Short mmCIF file of N, CA, C and O in Angstrom, two decimals:
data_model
loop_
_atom_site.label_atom_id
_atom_site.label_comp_id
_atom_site.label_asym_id
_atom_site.label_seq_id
_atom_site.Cartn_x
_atom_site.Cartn_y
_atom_site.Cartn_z
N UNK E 1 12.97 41.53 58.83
CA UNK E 1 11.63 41.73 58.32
C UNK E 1 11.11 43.08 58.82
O UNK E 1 10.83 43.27 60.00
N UNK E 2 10.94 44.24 57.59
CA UNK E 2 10.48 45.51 58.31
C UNK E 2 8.82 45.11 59.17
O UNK E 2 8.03 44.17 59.07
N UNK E 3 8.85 46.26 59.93
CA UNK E 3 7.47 45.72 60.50
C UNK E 3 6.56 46.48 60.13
O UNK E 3 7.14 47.31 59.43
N UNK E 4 4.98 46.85 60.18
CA UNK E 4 4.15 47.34 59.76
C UNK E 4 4.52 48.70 59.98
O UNK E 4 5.06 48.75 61.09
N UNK E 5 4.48 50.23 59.26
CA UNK E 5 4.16 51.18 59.93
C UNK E 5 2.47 51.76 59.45
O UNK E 5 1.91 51.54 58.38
N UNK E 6 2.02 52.43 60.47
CA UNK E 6 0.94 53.02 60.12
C UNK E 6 1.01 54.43 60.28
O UNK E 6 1.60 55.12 61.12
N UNK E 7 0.29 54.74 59.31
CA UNK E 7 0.40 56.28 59.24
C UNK E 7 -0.66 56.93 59.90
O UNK E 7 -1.79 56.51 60.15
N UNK E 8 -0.05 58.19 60.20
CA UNK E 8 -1.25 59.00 61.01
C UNK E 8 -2.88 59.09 60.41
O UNK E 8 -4.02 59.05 60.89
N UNK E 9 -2.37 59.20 59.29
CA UNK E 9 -4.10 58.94 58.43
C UNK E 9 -4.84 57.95 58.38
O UNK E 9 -6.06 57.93 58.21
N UNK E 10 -3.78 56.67 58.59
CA UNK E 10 -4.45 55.60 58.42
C UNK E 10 -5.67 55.52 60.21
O UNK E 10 -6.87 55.29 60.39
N UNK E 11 -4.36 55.88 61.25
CA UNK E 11 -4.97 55.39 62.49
C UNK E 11 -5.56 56.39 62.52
O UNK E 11 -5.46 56.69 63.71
N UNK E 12 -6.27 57.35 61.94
CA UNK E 12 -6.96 58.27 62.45
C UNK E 12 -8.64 57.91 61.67
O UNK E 12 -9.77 57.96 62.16
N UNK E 13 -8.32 57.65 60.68
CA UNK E 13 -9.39 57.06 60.23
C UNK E 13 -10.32 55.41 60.25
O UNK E 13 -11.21 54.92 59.55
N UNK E 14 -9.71 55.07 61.17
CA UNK E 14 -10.02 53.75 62.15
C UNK E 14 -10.05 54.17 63.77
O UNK E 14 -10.13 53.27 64.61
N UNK E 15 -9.98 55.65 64.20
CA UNK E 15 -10.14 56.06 65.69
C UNK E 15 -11.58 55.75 65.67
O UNK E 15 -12.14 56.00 64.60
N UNK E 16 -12.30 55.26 66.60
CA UNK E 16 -13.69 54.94 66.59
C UNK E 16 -13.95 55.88 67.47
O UNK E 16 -15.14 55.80 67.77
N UNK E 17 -13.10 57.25 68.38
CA UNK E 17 -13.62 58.11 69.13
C UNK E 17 -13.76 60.00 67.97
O UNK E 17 -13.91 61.19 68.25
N UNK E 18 -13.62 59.38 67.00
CA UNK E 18 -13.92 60.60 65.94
C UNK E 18 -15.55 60.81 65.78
O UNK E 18 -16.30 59.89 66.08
N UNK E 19 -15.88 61.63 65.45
CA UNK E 19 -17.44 62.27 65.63
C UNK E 19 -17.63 62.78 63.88
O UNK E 19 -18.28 62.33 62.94
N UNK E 20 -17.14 63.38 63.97
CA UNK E 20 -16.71 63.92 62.33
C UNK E 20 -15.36 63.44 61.79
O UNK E 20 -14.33 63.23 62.43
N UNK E 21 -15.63 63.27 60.15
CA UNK E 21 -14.52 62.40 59.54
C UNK E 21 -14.66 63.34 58.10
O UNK E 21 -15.64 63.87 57.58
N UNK E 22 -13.06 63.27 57.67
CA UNK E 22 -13.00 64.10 56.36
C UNK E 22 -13.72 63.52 55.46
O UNK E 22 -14.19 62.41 55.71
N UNK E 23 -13.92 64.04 54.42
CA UNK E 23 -14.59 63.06 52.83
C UNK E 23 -13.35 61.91 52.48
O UNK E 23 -13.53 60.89 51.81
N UNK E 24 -12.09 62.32 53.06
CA UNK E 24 -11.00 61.39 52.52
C UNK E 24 -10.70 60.15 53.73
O UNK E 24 -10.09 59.09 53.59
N UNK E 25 -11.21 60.58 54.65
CA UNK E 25 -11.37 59.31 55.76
C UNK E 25 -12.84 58.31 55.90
O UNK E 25 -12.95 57.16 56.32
N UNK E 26 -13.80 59.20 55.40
CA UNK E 26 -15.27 58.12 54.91
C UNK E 26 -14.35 57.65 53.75
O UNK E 26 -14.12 56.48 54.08
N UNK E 27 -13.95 57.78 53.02
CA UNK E 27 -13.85 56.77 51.55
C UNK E 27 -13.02 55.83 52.01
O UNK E 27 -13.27 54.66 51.72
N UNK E 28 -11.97 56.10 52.75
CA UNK E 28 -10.97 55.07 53.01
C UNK E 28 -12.05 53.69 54.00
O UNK E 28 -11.81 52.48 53.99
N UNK E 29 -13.01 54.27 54.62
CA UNK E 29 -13.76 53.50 56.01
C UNK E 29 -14.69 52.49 54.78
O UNK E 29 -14.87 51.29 54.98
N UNK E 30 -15.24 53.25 53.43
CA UNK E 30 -15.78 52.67 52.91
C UNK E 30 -15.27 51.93 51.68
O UNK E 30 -15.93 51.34 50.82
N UNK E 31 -13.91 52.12 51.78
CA UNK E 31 -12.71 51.59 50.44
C UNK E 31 -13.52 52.27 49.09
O UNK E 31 -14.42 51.71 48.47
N UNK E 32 -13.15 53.14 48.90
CA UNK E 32 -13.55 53.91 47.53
C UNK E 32 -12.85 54.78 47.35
O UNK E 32 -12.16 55.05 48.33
N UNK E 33 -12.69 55.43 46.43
CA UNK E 33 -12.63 56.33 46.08
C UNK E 33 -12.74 58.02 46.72
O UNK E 33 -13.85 58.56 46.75
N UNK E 34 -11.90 58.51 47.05
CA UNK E 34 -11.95 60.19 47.37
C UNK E 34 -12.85 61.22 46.47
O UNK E 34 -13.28 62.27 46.95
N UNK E 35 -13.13 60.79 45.00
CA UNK E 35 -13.83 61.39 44.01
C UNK E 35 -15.26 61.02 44.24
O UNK E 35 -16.22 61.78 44.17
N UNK E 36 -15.25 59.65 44.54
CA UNK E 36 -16.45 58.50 44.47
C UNK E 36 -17.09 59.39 45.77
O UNK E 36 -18.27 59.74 45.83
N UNK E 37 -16.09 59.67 46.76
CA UNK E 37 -16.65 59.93 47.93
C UNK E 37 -17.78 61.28 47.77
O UNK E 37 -18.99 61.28 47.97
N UNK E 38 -16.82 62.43 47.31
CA UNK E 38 -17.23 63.53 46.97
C UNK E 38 -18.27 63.68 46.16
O UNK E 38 -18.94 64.71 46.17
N UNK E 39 -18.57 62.36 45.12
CA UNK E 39 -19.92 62.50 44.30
C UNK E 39 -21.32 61.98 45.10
O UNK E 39 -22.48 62.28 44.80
N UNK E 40 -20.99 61.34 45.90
CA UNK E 40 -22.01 60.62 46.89
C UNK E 40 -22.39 61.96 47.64
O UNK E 40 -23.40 62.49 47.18
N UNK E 41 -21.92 62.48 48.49
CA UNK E 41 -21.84 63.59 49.52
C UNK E 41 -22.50 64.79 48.88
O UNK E 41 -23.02 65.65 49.59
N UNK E 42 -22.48 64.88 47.42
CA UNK E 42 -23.04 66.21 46.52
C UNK E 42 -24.06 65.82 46.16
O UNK E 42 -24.99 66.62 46.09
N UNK E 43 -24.24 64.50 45.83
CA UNK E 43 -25.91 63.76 45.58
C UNK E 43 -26.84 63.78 47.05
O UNK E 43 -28.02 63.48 47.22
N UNK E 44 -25.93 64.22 47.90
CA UNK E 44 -26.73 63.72 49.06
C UNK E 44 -26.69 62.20 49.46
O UNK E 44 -27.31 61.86 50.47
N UNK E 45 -26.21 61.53 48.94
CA UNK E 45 -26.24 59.50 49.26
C UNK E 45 -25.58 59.33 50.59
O UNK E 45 -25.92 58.34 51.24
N UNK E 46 -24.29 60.50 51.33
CA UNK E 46 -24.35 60.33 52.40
C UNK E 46 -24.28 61.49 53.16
O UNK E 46 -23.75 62.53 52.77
N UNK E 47 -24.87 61.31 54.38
CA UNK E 47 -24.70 63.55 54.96
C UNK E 47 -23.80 63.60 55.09
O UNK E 47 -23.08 62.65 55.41
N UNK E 48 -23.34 65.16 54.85
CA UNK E 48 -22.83 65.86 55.37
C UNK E 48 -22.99 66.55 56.35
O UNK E 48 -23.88 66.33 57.16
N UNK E 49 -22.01 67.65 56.45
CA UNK E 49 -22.27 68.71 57.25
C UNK E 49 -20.46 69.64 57.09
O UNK E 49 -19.29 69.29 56.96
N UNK E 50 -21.43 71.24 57.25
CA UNK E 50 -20.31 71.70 56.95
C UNK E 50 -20.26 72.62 58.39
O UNK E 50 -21.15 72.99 59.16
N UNK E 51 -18.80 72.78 58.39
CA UNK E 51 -18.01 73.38 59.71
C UNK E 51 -17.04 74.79 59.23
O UNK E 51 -15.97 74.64 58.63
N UNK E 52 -17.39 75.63 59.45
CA UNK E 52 -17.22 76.89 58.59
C UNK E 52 -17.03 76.76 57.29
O UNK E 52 -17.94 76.92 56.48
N UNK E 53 -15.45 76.36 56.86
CA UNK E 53 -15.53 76.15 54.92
C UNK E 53 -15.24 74.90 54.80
O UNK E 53 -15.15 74.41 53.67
N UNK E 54 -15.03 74.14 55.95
CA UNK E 54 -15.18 72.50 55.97
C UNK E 54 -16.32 71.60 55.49
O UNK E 54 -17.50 71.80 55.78
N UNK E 55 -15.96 70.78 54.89
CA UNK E 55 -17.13 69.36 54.30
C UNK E 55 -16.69 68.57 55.75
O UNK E 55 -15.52 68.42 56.10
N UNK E 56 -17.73 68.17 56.44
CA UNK E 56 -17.17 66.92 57.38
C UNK E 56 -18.14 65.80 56.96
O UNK E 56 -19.08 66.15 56.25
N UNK E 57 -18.02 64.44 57.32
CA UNK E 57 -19.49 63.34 57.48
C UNK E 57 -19.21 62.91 58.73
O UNK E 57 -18.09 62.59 59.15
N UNK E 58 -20.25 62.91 59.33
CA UNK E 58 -20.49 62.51 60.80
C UNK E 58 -20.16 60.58 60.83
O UNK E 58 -20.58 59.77 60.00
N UNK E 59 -19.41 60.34 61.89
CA UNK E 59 -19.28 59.09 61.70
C UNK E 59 -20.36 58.28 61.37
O UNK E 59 -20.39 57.81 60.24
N UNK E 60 -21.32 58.02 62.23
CA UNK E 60 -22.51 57.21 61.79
C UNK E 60 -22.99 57.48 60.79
O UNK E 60 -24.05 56.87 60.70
N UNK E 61 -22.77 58.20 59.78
CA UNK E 61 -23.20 58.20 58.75
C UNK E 61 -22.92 57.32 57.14
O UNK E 61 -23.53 57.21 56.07
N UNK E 62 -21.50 56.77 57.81
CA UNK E 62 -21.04 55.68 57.06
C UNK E 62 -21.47 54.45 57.40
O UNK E 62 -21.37 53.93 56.29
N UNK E 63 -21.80 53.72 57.99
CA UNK E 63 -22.78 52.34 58.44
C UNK E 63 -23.90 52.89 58.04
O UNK E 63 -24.68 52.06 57.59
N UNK E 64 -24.37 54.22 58.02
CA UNK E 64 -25.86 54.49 57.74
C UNK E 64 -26.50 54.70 55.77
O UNK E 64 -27.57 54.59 55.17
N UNK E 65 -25.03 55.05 55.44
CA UNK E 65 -25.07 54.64 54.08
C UNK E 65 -24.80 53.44 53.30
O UNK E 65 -25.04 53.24 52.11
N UNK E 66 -24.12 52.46 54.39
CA UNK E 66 -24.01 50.90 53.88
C UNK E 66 -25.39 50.36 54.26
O UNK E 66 -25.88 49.54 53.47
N UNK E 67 -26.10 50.69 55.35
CA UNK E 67 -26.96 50.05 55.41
C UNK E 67 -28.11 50.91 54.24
O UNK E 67 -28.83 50.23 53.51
N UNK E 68 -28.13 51.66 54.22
CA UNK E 68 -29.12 51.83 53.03
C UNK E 68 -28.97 51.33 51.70
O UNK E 68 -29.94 51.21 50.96
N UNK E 69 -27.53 50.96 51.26
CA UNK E 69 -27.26 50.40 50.40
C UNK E 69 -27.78 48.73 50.21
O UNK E 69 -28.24 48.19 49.20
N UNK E 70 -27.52 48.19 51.52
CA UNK E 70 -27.98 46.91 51.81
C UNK E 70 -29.30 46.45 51.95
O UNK E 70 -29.51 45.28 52.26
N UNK E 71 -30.68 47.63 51.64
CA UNK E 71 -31.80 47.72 51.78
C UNK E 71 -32.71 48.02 50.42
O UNK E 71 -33.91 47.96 50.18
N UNK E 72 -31.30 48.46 49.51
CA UNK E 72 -32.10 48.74 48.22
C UNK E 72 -32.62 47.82 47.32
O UNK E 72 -32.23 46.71 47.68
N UNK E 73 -33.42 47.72 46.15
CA UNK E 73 -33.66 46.63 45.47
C UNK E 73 -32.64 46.48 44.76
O UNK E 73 -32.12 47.54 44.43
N UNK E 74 -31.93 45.11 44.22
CA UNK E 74 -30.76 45.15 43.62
C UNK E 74 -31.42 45.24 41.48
O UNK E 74 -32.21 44.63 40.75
N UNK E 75 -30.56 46.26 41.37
CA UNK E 75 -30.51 46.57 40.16
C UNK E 75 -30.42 45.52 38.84
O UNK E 75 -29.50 44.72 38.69
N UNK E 76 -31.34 45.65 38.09
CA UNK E 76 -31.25 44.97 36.32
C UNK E 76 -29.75 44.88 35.78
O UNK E 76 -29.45 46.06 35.60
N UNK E 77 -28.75 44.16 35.45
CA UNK E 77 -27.73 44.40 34.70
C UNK E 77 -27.98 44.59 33.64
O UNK E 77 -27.09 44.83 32.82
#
């Protein structure tokens, strides 16, 4: 039975001692989309911050966009 491997991306984007996280490590934290991610981040829905020609999102900023999500009025279908 092979056993699990994990990849460097994976455990890096579950390090809980990261401060800043790529746009492709918030989407994975928030299971979405890399595109999804990038349209949120350009709307502003979650901060950024940029580091010379870097996009980063500050970790807390992903619990800080679920919880705003979890605060909104839920939408008309």
């Amino acid at each position: 039975m092979p056993e699990a491997q994990v990849t460097a991306a994976e455990l890096s984007s579950h390090d809980p001692a990261l401060v800043l996280l790529t746009v492709e490590e918030a989407a994975r934290r928030l299971r979405i989309g890399r595109t999804t991610c990038f349209r949120l981040v350009l709307a502003g829905e979650i901060e950024s911050v940029t580091v010379g020609r870097l996009r980063r999102i500050p970790a807390d900023a992903v619990p800080a966009y679920v919880a705003k999500l979890r605060h909104r009025p839920a939408e008309a279908a």
